[in-house]
Amino acid sequence: MKPQPSSKAATLHDVARIAGVSLITASRALSKPELVSDKTIARVQEAVAQTGYLPNLMAGGLKSKRSQMVAGIIPALSVAQFLPTLQTLTETLAQAGYQLILGQTGYDVAREEALINTMISRRPDGLFMTGLVHAAAARARLQQAGIPVVESWDFSAQPVDMLVGFSHHDVGRAIAAFFRAKGWQKVGIASANDPRARQRCEGFEATWGQPVPTALVPAPSGLARGREALGTLLAQCPDLQAVYCSSDQMAQGVLVEAQARGLRVPEDLALCGFGNAEFSAHMVPALSTVHVDGAGIGERAAQMILQRCAGQSVEQPVQDIGFSIIERRSTERAPG
Amino acid sequence: MKPQPSSKAATLHDVARIAGVSLITASRALSKPELVSDKTIARVQEAVAQTGYLPNLMAGGLKSKRSQMVAGIIPALSVAQFLPTLQTLTETLAQAGYQLILGQTGYDVAREEALINTMISRRPDGLFMTGLVHAAAARARLQQAGIPVVESWDFSAQPVDMLVGFSHHDVGRAIAAFFRAKGWQKVGIASANDPRARQRCEGFEATWGQPVPTALVPAPSGLARGREALGTLLAQCPDLQAVYCSSDQMAQGVLVEAQARGLRVPEDLALCGFGNAEFSAHMVPALSTVHVDGAGIGERAAQMILQRCAGQSVEQPVQDIGFSIIERRSTERAPG
DNA sequence: CTGTTAGCGCATTCAG
DNA sequence: CTGAATGCGCTAACAG
């Protein structure tokens, strides 16, 4: 009934003393109960309840070399694209008793490198990256640190360690092929200016075979940037028939701007986004887009890291998770 | 030129040996250089570069009782509302050398409590909560842990420690007063079913003075839920004049559904959201909404935690950051 | 099943 | 300005 004996946090030492057992027995009763008799476990748990003991994971980790933390590095929290991945990653790791430490690079390679060093200083049991590790020094550090690393949302022939992603270049090519199959001649690109979005642009142009009018806007791209971008594109090419947008949020903006200018979608202008956001299927017209299983990336990455932490090897350390074009109303008939 | 002498990570011990100084001198050269001669610092840094040494923050933290980590607890990463707060919090803390450990409650009080215990086990130097701490046991634990705690995005007369937020009840009242001043009679609510959104509903009804048709949808609310909710509301009240939505994302859905049904906004139906999302000002019509300085919450929370960590006291440990209704086109004239 | 011994890597006393 | 000793809280080895 009375509160904790002192103002300081109880240690395992206190628990052991109150339970009348040795330190290590108390430790085992809590973390490896199968090695301890039920009676002892009960007494230890009684002492834990009495003292309000919570283990100090820093101390445990120092000795056991397992921090039960995973570092997660993203460009910025405001990039909606990665949220399902991060949410699933965090949840799956949490179920296994691991927490995520978050770091944001702001798409800056120098910050990415500094962040990786900071993270390694915490001795995480694994590291998750959205995108690839860009700095060579950071790659070397990670390899030397010997922890499981998952790069994601991109593809590389030489990953640092493991990878779950797909080729953005291929996405661009697929969209261009899709546009071409529709018979459209005058097409444009409204894209954020981040490395992966640029790869999609390059893929698009590679398949398209000639330069494509492109409006590049700063990342992260949103509705406002989409409106702006359509303005830019129409100034370059007034008889535009179709636009590929580097995010569904941006496509929403292009749609709004089109409607504001009296252009009908898809009759006058067709639209394809990227990301298959929650809202895309419910827009009017419903938005054609590229689906990527973001939650799946988070889930697989978590599993890969957890397997490695459990000492198992991962069968497929490099997974191409693919993508698919989802055709909806916004590209339903060839305009013009 | 040759790589690290062994496959194991270098320790400060190695650095000290190579630099030809004692352990503690190497430690000071890195963390308190003002106490060490420049010559010694240079030699230590040389050794650091040579070994690729990265400090082990777990070990340092164990001794110094400072983990340089802050725990951040949110309902779910997918709640867009909190992203600016989290982004600013993470950045501001990172500038001061602190990292955020993330935990998601899923709006579940039991998970919240378990999560707080897990977090305390990591001995964070501070804890940030979106919302209030609900479980009494968790409040007690946090108070006993003695770390700075900031609750946010809500208001309470008895915060655990510090708080940056505002009254959701007052938001609801303000919107109801705003709607009343417009002269509208038939109004409805499209709201997510989370605790804070419900408080806004209650505030709205309290000021409105009579029951208000309400469509509650599961949190987090998005565009699809908004469409669904407007359907529900129109079924109850076909001559609806105005709708308050618990998020701008949901308001987007209500707008889409209204347009799909041939209702003009605001001529036939006025709309007010909550959150002042990045896109709201750029919709057509521009969306009236409630602005809350989410980034400001993150910034202030970080400052409060950092001040406490620096041993200073915080002048205003409880800050009402307020809110403001932003009138845009979607509520511009009284319909009907 | 339980206990003893010995550190994990570093920073905080105290001394010079 | 530099150093030697001590221990943060816990767990991996080994013993019994």
XYZ file of C-alpha atoms (C1' of nucleotides) in Angstrom:
704
model
C 0.000 0.000 0.000
C 2.693 2.448 0.783
C 4.675 3.904 -2.095
C 8.164 2.913 -3.113
C 10.599 2.917 -0.192
C 12.793 5.601 -1.704
C 12.550 8.151 -4.454
C 15.071 6.307 -6.581
C 14.017 3.700 -9.073
C 14.173 0.151 -7.788
C 16.886 -2.061 -9.234
C 17.002 -5.767 -9.693
C 19.153 -5.769 -6.593
C 16.229 -4.494 -4.517
C 13.924 -7.045 -6.054
C 16.332 -9.887 -5.289
C 16.819 -8.758 -1.705
C 13.085 -8.506 -1.043
C 12.390 -11.832 -2.727
C 15.224 -13.406 -0.750
C 17.047 -14.723 -3.798
C 20.259 -13.901 -5.564
C 20.554 -11.252 -8.216
C 20.901 -13.672 -11.070
C 17.943 -15.748 -9.970
C 15.789 -12.660 -9.979
C 17.127 -11.842 -13.435
C 16.281 -15.297 -14.711
C 12.875 -15.358 -13.097
C 12.010 -12.357 -15.251
C 13.748 -13.112 -18.522
C 14.127 -16.898 -18.593
C 11.366 -18.224 -16.336
C 11.735 -21.759 -17.711
C 14.978 -22.066 -15.781
C 13.440 -21.151 -12.439
C 10.961 -22.882 -10.136
C 7.427 -21.602 -10.047
C 7.679 -20.809 -6.381
C 10.700 -18.596 -6.906
C 9.079 -16.869 -9.867
C 6.091 -16.039 -7.737
C 8.235 -14.537 -5.001
C 10.202 -12.481 -7.487
C 7.064 -11.220 -9.166
C 5.685 -10.328 -5.762
C 8.812 -8.277 -5.111
C 8.554 -6.644 -8.538
C 4.988 -5.584 -7.848
C 5.951 -4.305 -4.425
C 8.834 -2.188 -5.651
C 7.398 -1.121 -8.996
C 10.573 -2.415 -10.583
C 11.113 -1.757 -14.276
C 14.270 -3.243 -15.797
C 16.987 -0.943 -17.085
C 17.411 -1.968 -20.689
C 20.550 0.129 -21.049
C 22.315 -1.920 -18.439
C 21.006 -5.190 -19.773
C 21.945 -4.212 -23.279
C 25.430 -3.221 -22.311
C 26.120 -6.680 -21.038
C 24.117 -8.729 -23.497
C 25.020 -6.650 -26.570
C 21.384 -6.507 -27.538
C 19.720 -3.136 -27.323
C 16.308 -4.289 -28.502
C 16.179 -1.170 -30.617
C 16.077 -0.737 -34.365
C 17.097 2.496 -36.050
C 14.721 3.832 -38.689
C 15.941 6.443 -41.120
C 13.544 8.370 -43.336
C 13.755 11.546 -45.415
C 11.034 13.281 -43.415
C 7.975 12.286 -41.470
C 5.885 14.500 -43.717
C 6.408 12.221 -46.714
C 3.050 10.448 -46.561
C 4.309 7.708 -48.851
C 6.305 5.997 -46.133
C 3.748 6.113 -43.354
C 2.208 2.662 -43.891
C 5.700 1.199 -44.066
C 6.777 2.896 -40.865
C 3.578 2.091 -39.048
C 3.795 -1.599 -39.875
C 7.500 -1.711 -39.159
C 7.015 -0.108 -35.759
C 4.137 -2.395 -34.871
C 5.773 -5.615 -35.986
C 8.962 -4.762 -34.155
C 7.032 -3.750 -31.041
C 5.326 -7.127 -30.942
C 8.745 -8.703 -30.710
C 9.846 -6.295 -27.995
C 11.855 -3.978 -30.220
C 11.422 -0.217 -30.406
C 12.239 2.063 -33.301
C 14.514 5.077 -33.001
C 13.652 7.601 -35.627
C 15.939 9.840 -37.656
C 15.188 12.246 -40.494
C 17.675 13.078 -43.243
C 15.761 15.788 -45.099
C 17.058 14.135 -48.321
C 20.520 15.382 -47.348
C 23.376 12.910 -47.795
C 25.592 14.609 -45.210
C 22.829 14.450 -42.611
C 22.162 10.865 -43.568
C 25.759 9.983 -42.894
C 25.861 11.830 -39.578
C 22.600 10.210 -38.577
C 23.873 6.727 -39.318
C 26.874 7.380 -37.088
C 24.630 8.672 -34.324
C 22.435 5.633 -34.656
C 25.355 3.228 -34.554
C 26.420 4.910 -31.324
C 23.224 3.577 -29.817
C 24.150 0.050 -30.876
C 20.796 -0.773 -32.481
C 20.162 -4.419 -33.269
C 19.154 -3.459 -36.793
C 18.736 -0.552 -39.131
C 15.978 0.276 -41.562
C 16.439 2.809 -44.358
C 13.863 4.272 -46.676
C 15.876 4.482 -49.826
C 19.447 3.362 -50.241
C 22.455 4.311 -48.170
C 24.145 6.984 -50.250
C 27.398 7.838 -48.514
C 30.189 5.338 -49.105
C 31.589 5.929 -45.620
C 28.224 5.113 -44.101
C 28.002 1.893 -46.105
C 31.384 0.851 -44.821
C 30.460 1.695 -41.242
C 27.282 -0.292 -41.435
C 29.030 -3.277 -42.897
C 31.643 -3.136 -40.210
C 29.037 -2.715 -37.485
C 27.716 -6.069 -38.594
C 24.088 -5.375 -37.775
C 21.248 -6.356 -40.080
C 20.459 -3.503 -42.450
C 17.412 -3.290 -44.679
C 17.339 -0.737 -47.449
C 13.925 -0.215 -48.996
C 11.713 1.596 -51.464
C 14.374 1.332 -54.120
C 16.510 -1.254 -55.838
C 20.229 -1.797 -56.093
C 22.498 -4.515 -57.317
C 24.832 -3.899 -54.369
C 22.758 -3.390 -51.257
C 24.621 -2.871 -48.003
C 22.963 -6.000 -46.672
C 19.278 -6.758 -47.255
C 16.716 -4.957 -49.353
C 12.955 -4.817 -49.955
C 12.063 -2.579 -52.805
C 11.458 -2.137 -56.467
C 12.856 -0.284 -59.450
C 11.615 3.271 -59.856
C 13.087 3.304 -63.319
C 10.827 0.394 -64.205
C 7.839 2.223 -62.759
C 8.560 5.153 -65.057
C 8.918 2.846 -68.032
C 5.675 1.075 -67.213
C 3.740 4.313 -66.997
C 5.172 5.529 -70.268
C 4.216 2.246 -71.925
C 0.756 2.543 -70.445
C 0.376 6.099 -71.780
C 1.661 5.065 -75.176
C -0.767 2.153 -75.349
C -3.546 4.662 -74.799
C -2.454 6.418 -77.927
C -1.685 9.725 -76.254
C 0.868 11.954 -77.945
C 1.120 15.017 -75.750
C 2.030 13.972 -72.259
C 3.688 15.664 -69.321
C 5.249 14.908 -65.978
C 4.551 16.651 -62.684
C 7.158 15.353 -60.303
C 8.736 16.035 -56.953
C 12.446 16.638 -57.143
C 13.646 13.773 -55.000
C 16.022 11.020 -56.128
C 13.453 8.261 -56.490
C 10.890 10.440 -58.231
C 13.604 11.550 -60.649
C 14.398 7.935 -61.449
C 10.786 7.433 -62.427
C 11.019 10.468 -64.693
C 14.113 9.041 -66.336
C 12.451 5.691 -66.851
C 9.455 7.416 -68.365
C 11.538 9.366 -70.857
C 13.651 6.320 -71.680
C 10.597 4.396 -72.797
C 8.826 7.400 -74.273
C 11.805 7.919 -76.529
C 11.793 11.696 -76.596
C 11.946 14.551 -74.098
C 8.801 14.947 -72.035
C 7.659 18.326 -70.677
C 8.376 18.093 -66.973
C 7.471 20.310 -64.015
C 9.759 19.573 -61.092
C 8.672 20.800 -57.666
C 10.441 20.566 -54.305
C 9.784 17.444 -52.236
C 7.562 16.636 -50.468
C 4.970 17.258 -53.103
C 1.407 18.095 -52.153
C -1.809 19.369 -53.606
C -0.584 22.938 -53.918
C 2.487 21.830 -55.846
C 0.280 19.848 -58.183
C -1.793 22.906 -59.072
C 1.332 24.893 -59.696
C 2.853 22.116 -61.797
C -0.146 21.816 -64.097
C 0.061 25.549 -64.706
C 3.683 25.185 -65.712
C 2.952 22.238 -67.988
C 0.023 23.878 -69.745
C 2.133 26.942 -70.404
C 4.663 24.698 -72.147
C 2.133 22.523 -73.884
C -1.437 23.841 -74.039
C -2.833 20.743 -75.722
C -1.625 18.322 -73.056
C -3.514 15.019 -73.038
C -2.168 13.204 -70.015
C -0.025 13.811 -66.957
C 1.914 11.441 -64.773
C 2.267 12.775 -61.205
C 4.920 11.577 -58.787
C 2.420 11.300 -55.937
C -1.317 10.901 -55.568
C -1.367 14.059 -53.453
C 0.120 15.948 -56.335
C -2.352 14.339 -58.737
C -5.134 15.677 -56.550
C -3.714 19.131 -57.085
C -3.483 18.627 -60.828
C -7.113 17.513 -60.790
C -8.199 20.588 -58.836
C -6.292 22.885 -61.164
C -7.692 21.146 -64.218
C -11.217 21.554 -62.926
C -10.542 25.172 -62.054
C -9.507 25.717 -65.672
C -12.567 24.003 -67.026
C -10.700 20.901 -68.176
C -12.551 17.641 -67.671
C -10.686 14.625 -66.320
C -10.257 12.269 -68.098
C -12.122 13.611 -71.148
C -9.756 16.530 -71.685
C -6.851 15.453 -69.565
C -5.936 12.017 -68.225
C -4.140 11.602 -64.935
C -2.013 8.959 -63.292
C -0.517 9.256 -59.821
C 1.873 7.190 -57.766
C 1.456 5.543 -54.389
C -2.168 4.438 -54.326
C -3.028 6.573 -51.320
C -6.035 5.710 -49.213
C -8.108 8.387 -50.886
C -7.252 7.725 -54.520
C -9.949 5.157 -55.183
C -12.572 7.504 -53.761
C -11.835 10.638 -55.719
C -14.154 11.729 -58.526
C -12.928 10.658 -60.956
C -11.174 7.802 -59.195
C -7.435 8.180 -59.675
C -5.345 5.767 -61.692
C -2.103 5.201 -59.904
C 0.807 2.906 -59.194
C 0.291 0.628 -56.243
C 3.208 -0.273 -54.018
C 2.666 -2.431 -50.960
C 4.102 -0.019 -48.417
C 2.829 -1.913 -45.407
C 4.285 -5.073 -46.923
C 7.680 -3.435 -47.127
C 7.498 -2.582 -43.431
C 6.319 -6.048 -42.510
C 8.998 -7.844 -44.498
C 11.749 -5.549 -43.358
C 10.757 -6.150 -39.752
C 10.713 -9.916 -40.282
C 14.103 -9.878 -41.933
C 15.631 -7.893 -39.108
C 13.971 -10.046 -36.462
C 15.151 -13.251 -38.103
C 18.688 -12.011 -38.185
C 18.444 -10.907 -34.575
C 17.283 -14.413 -33.721
C 20.441 -15.736 -35.363
C 18.641 -17.231 -38.325
C 19.619 -16.476 -41.867
C 17.197 -14.853 -44.267
C 16.354 -16.926 -47.343
C 15.719 -14.012 -49.640
C 17.785 -11.099 -48.419
C 16.987 -9.079 -51.535
C 13.316 -8.892 -52.388
C 11.774 -7.102 -55.323
C 8.317 -6.354 -54.043
C 7.171 -5.047 -57.415
C 4.414 -2.601 -58.233
C 1.280 -2.527 -60.315
C -0.541 0.088 -62.297
C -4.117 0.451 -61.119
C -6.364 1.735 -63.849
C -9.250 3.808 -62.658
C -11.543 6.394 -64.155
C -8.934 9.137 -64.478
C -7.341 7.343 -67.428
C -10.414 5.637 -68.715
C -10.588 6.864 -72.261
C -8.177 8.520 -74.530
C -8.765 12.239 -74.441
C -8.750 14.213 -77.683
C 45.078 2.904 -44.763
C 44.439 -0.575 -43.524
C 41.017 -1.326 -42.079
C 40.145 -1.713 -38.434
C 42.579 -4.018 -36.624
C 39.875 -6.471 -35.643
C 36.309 -7.175 -36.596
C 35.001 -5.899 -33.261
C 34.011 -2.294 -32.788
C 36.724 -0.096 -31.342
C 36.222 1.105 -27.795
C 37.461 4.182 -26.073
C 40.060 1.917 -24.572
C 41.554 1.274 -28.005
C 41.498 4.960 -28.813
C 43.280 5.821 -25.571
C 45.924 3.179 -26.118
C 46.669 4.312 -29.649
C 46.725 7.974 -28.649
C 49.012 7.106 -25.761
C 46.774 8.676 -23.126
C 44.614 7.344 -20.350
C 41.036 6.280 -20.826
C 39.595 9.287 -19.084
C 41.695 11.739 -21.031
C 40.415 10.261 -24.236
C 36.883 10.520 -22.866
C 37.369 14.173 -21.977
C 39.039 15.009 -25.257
C 35.827 13.966 -26.962
C 33.141 15.225 -24.628
C 34.761 18.074 -22.686
C 37.565 19.335 -24.913
C 37.923 22.553 -22.916
C 39.560 20.528 -20.158
C 42.216 19.050 -22.397
C 45.214 20.513 -24.207
C 44.933 21.007 -27.920
C 47.831 18.691 -28.565
C 46.152 15.856 -26.714
C 42.853 16.469 -28.462
C 44.580 16.225 -31.808
C 46.186 12.916 -30.900
C 42.924 11.504 -29.647
C 41.071 12.591 -32.759
C 43.773 11.027 -34.846
C 43.231 7.764 -33.010
C 39.466 8.061 -33.436
C 39.847 8.485 -37.170
C 42.263 5.580 -37.343
C 40.030 3.158 -35.445
C 36.660 4.350 -36.715
C 35.607 4.685 -33.118
C 31.979 5.516 -32.385
C 31.066 5.972 -28.721
C 28.732 3.484 -27.099
C 25.914 5.628 -25.802
C 24.467 2.735 -23.821
C 27.592 2.507 -21.736
C 27.919 6.243 -21.312
C 24.275 6.516 -20.429
C 24.443 3.788 -17.861
C 27.033 5.699 -15.916
C 25.852 9.244 -16.536
C 22.142 8.446 -16.218
C 21.484 10.341 -19.408
C 20.323 8.304 -22.348
C 20.004 11.218 -24.771
C 16.748 9.708 -25.905
C 13.205 10.983 -25.673
C 10.214 8.688 -25.888
C 7.420 9.781 -28.216
C 4.014 8.188 -27.907
C 1.345 8.644 -30.576
C -1.917 6.895 -31.446
C -0.678 5.875 -34.894
C 1.704 7.188 -37.475
C -1.134 7.292 -39.976
C -2.854 10.137 -38.137
C -1.681 12.937 -40.409
C -2.627 15.528 -37.820
C 0.400 14.862 -35.674
C 3.028 14.710 -38.387
C 4.173 18.347 -38.239
C 4.413 18.053 -34.473
C 6.462 14.881 -34.663
C 8.652 16.170 -37.428
C 9.519 19.352 -35.552
C 9.947 17.509 -32.292
C 12.323 15.014 -33.866
C 14.332 17.725 -35.595
C 14.619 20.031 -32.614
C 15.671 17.189 -30.372
C 18.153 15.923 -32.947
C 19.838 19.314 -33.077
C 20.484 18.973 -29.375
C 21.790 15.435 -29.774
C 18.651 13.636 -28.663
C 16.857 10.929 -30.613
C 13.207 9.979 -30.451
C 11.997 6.460 -29.697
C 8.596 5.948 -31.204
C 5.635 4.053 -29.812
C 2.084 3.653 -31.108
C -0.905 3.058 -28.869
C -3.615 2.516 -31.466
C -5.879 4.617 -29.190
C -5.797 1.706 -26.744
C -5.334 2.593 -23.075
C -3.903 -0.801 -22.153
C -1.316 -0.572 -24.916
C -0.558 2.964 -23.865
C 0.189 1.810 -20.359
C 2.338 -1.100 -21.488
C 4.168 1.195 -23.866
C 4.939 3.715 -21.155
C 6.444 0.955 -19.049
C 8.520 -0.251 -21.963
C 9.701 3.262 -22.606
C 10.635 3.855 -18.985
C 12.727 0.707 -19.169
C 14.875 2.510 -21.704
C 15.421 5.350 -19.248
C 14.588 8.140 -21.678
C 15.517 11.653 -20.602
C 12.011 12.821 -21.432
C 8.662 11.675 -22.718
C 6.318 13.256 -25.216
C 2.680 12.210 -25.481
C 0.153 13.156 -28.113
C -2.907 13.434 -25.969
C -3.051 12.945 -22.236
C -1.818 10.003 -20.220
C -4.972 8.030 -19.561
C -4.020 5.174 -17.244
C -3.677 6.189 -13.597
C -0.904 3.643 -13.047
C 1.068 5.124 -15.920
C 0.684 8.616 -14.498
C 2.061 7.419 -11.188
C 4.964 5.647 -12.873
C 5.892 8.691 -14.855
C 5.746 10.922 -11.844
C 7.923 8.527 -9.921
C 10.362 8.190 -12.802
C 10.948 11.905 -12.401
C 11.617 12.575 -16.075
C 10.180 15.574 -17.881
C 6.868 14.674 -19.476
C 4.989 16.777 -21.990
C 1.393 15.952 -22.760
C 0.027 17.669 -25.851
C -2.813 18.227 -28.273
C -5.274 18.399 -25.404
C -5.847 20.240 -22.176
C -6.089 19.138 -18.580
C -6.166 20.853 -15.231
C -3.953 18.099 -13.802
C -1.244 17.269 -16.279
C 1.315 14.675 -15.261
C 3.990 17.319 -15.598
C 4.059 19.785 -18.502
C 1.583 20.369 -21.283
C 1.258 22.156 -24.636
C -2.220 21.983 -25.976
C -5.668 23.439 -26.228
C -9.240 22.598 -25.364
C -11.055 20.500 -27.934
C -14.288 21.282 -26.153
C -13.638 24.961 -26.837
C -12.933 24.211 -30.486
C -16.320 22.538 -30.765
C -17.999 25.486 -29.072
C -16.262 27.961 -31.342
C -17.326 26.147 -34.480
C -20.916 25.932 -33.261
C -20.883 29.657 -32.507
C -19.436 30.312 -35.939
C -22.143 28.234 -37.618
C -24.843 29.929 -35.552
C -23.556 33.383 -36.490
C -23.965 32.378 -40.117
C -27.630 31.838 -39.446
C -27.625 28.168 -40.389
C -30.306 26.005 -38.806
C -29.689 22.521 -40.184
C -26.173 21.486 -39.386
C -24.402 18.168 -39.031
C -21.184 16.666 -37.759
C -18.950 14.193 -39.579
C -16.436 13.065 -36.997
C -13.860 10.430 -36.306
C -14.561 8.400 -33.217
C -11.472 9.223 -31.217
C -11.440 10.843 -27.781
C -10.378 14.313 -28.856
C -12.699 14.450 -31.848
C -15.544 13.407 -29.556
C -14.737 16.269 -27.208
C -15.116 18.659 -30.102
C -18.501 17.105 -30.872
C -19.579 17.572 -27.275
C -18.455 21.181 -27.269
C -20.337 21.766 -30.489
C -23.577 20.351 -29.118
C -23.147 22.188 -25.809
C -23.089 25.531 -27.597
C -25.584 24.560 -30.254
C -28.048 23.800 -27.496
C -29.749 20.841 -29.116
C -28.776 17.448 -30.509
C -26.879 17.636 -33.777
C -27.060 14.894 -36.414
C -23.692 13.188 -36.181
C -21.966 10.588 -38.319
C -19.189 8.927 -36.344
C -16.577 6.988 -38.291
C -13.595 4.968 -37.055
C -10.322 6.840 -36.597
C -8.244 7.716 -38.480
C -10.680 9.465 -40.752
C -9.919 9.961 -44.413
C -11.547 10.968 -47.637
C -13.477 7.736 -48.011
C -14.960 8.090 -44.525
C -16.017 11.609 -45.359
C -17.999 10.484 -48.387
C -19.642 7.782 -46.347
C -20.428 10.220 -43.528
C -22.130 12.746 -45.771
C -24.331 9.963 -47.087
C -25.337 9.093 -43.555
C -26.020 12.697 -42.648
C -28.108 13.432 -45.739
C -30.190 10.361 -45.040
C -30.971 11.760 -41.597
C -31.372 15.318 -42.708
C -31.832 15.921 -46.442
C -31.873 19.706 -46.139
C -28.524 19.973 -44.408
C -26.945 23.412 -44.701
C -23.512 22.969 -43.144
C -21.207 20.245 -41.899
C -18.341 20.356 -39.449
C -15.754 17.640 -40.163
C -13.249 16.392 -37.604
C -10.394 16.511 -40.113
C -9.625 18.302 -43.351
C -9.113 14.933 -45.017
C -12.651 14.008 -44.096
C -13.911 17.370 -45.308
C -12.328 16.613 -48.668
C -14.437 13.474 -48.764
C -17.575 15.367 -47.849
C -16.793 17.811 -50.651
C -16.305 15.031 -53.185
C -19.525 13.351 -52.140
C -21.417 16.647 -52.234
C -20.165 17.320 -55.760
C -21.021 13.777 -56.789
C -24.576 14.420 -55.599
C -24.801 17.712 -57.431
C -24.613 19.823 -54.281
C -22.607 23.003 -54.639
C -20.225 24.011 -51.873
C -20.785 26.435 -50.262
C -23.984 27.506 -52.072
C -25.931 24.382 -51.109
C -23.743 23.055 -48.344
C -21.119 24.809 -46.252
C -18.111 22.968 -44.919
C -15.639 23.431 -42.101
C -12.768 21.058 -41.336
C -10.193 20.781 -38.602
C -6.420 20.841 -38.739
C -5.612 23.277 -41.537
C -3.793 20.679 -43.610
C -1.294 21.783 -46.218
C -3.833 21.290 -48.996
C -6.851 22.978 -47.447
C -6.135 26.473 -48.693
C -5.692 25.170 -52.230
C -8.873 23.191 -52.634
C -11.685 24.526 -54.787
C -13.494 25.867 -52.914
C -10.792 26.629 -50.356
C -11.667 24.875 -47.121
C -12.560 26.730 -43.944
C -10.948 24.996 -41.036
C -9.525 25.247 -37.552
C -5.852 26.040 -37.448
C -3.683 24.533 -34.739
C 0.036 25.180 -34.716
C 1.146 21.579 -34.799
C 4.775 22.362 -35.544
C 4.691 24.872 -32.700
C 3.550 22.164 -30.323
C 6.498 20.011 -31.331
C 8.920 22.898 -31.059
C 7.731 23.996 -27.625
C 7.565 20.476 -26.293
C 11.128 19.869 -27.410
C 12.301 23.103 -25.796
C 10.568 22.283 -22.544
C 12.118 18.843 -22.405
C 15.548 20.156 -23.343
C 15.398 22.907 -20.712
C 14.530 20.393 -18.053
C 17.294 18.096 -19.215
C 19.680 21.030 -18.891
C 18.578 21.397 -15.285
C 16.694 24.611 -15.877
C 13.118 25.089 -14.835
C 10.428 25.857 -17.370
C 8.637 29.165 -16.831
C 5.328 28.103 -18.317
C 5.041 24.363 -17.854
C 1.418 24.437 -19.001
C 0.834 26.241 -22.254
C -2.476 26.757 -23.990
C -1.409 27.135 -27.584
C -4.916 28.008 -28.703
C -6.522 27.631 -32.109
C -8.184 29.829 -34.677
C -10.959 29.396 -37.146
C -9.803 30.175 -40.673
C -12.663 31.277 -42.859
C -12.290 30.417 -46.486
C -14.589 30.008 -49.433
C -16.273 26.817 -48.221
C -18.251 28.769 -45.633
C -18.424 32.032 -47.492
C -22.119 32.635 -47.723
C -25.089 31.274 -45.931
C -26.617 28.544 -48.038
C -30.359 28.363 -48.411
C 17.264 -25.326 -10.182
C 20.389 -21.758 -7.875
C 24.503 -18.988 -6.778
C 29.348 -16.777 -7.428
C 32.368 -14.313 -10.175
C 33.404 -11.219 -13.625
C 32.887 -7.929 -16.605
C 30.031 -4.861 -20.768
C 32.168 0.585 -22.011
C 32.130 4.527 -20.151
C 31.985 8.805 -16.803
C 32.205 10.287 -12.158
C 34.481 10.821 -8.051
C 38.953 11.875 -6.184
C 43.867 12.701 -6.459
C 47.987 14.647 -8.314
C 45.744 19.818 -17.378
C 46.081 14.494 -16.522
C 45.352 9.902 -14.232
C 43.774 5.644 -11.059
C 40.302 3.673 -9.045
C 35.333 2.678 -8.732
C 30.837 1.321 -10.114
C 26.319 2.383 -13.193
C 22.603 -2.212 -13.494
C 22.552 -6.044 -15.478
C 23.647 -10.794 -17.650
C 27.042 -14.566 -19.636
C 29.797 -17.811 -18.053
C 30.783 -21.133 -15.213
C 30.184 -23.673 -11.006
C 27.536 -26.118 -7.436
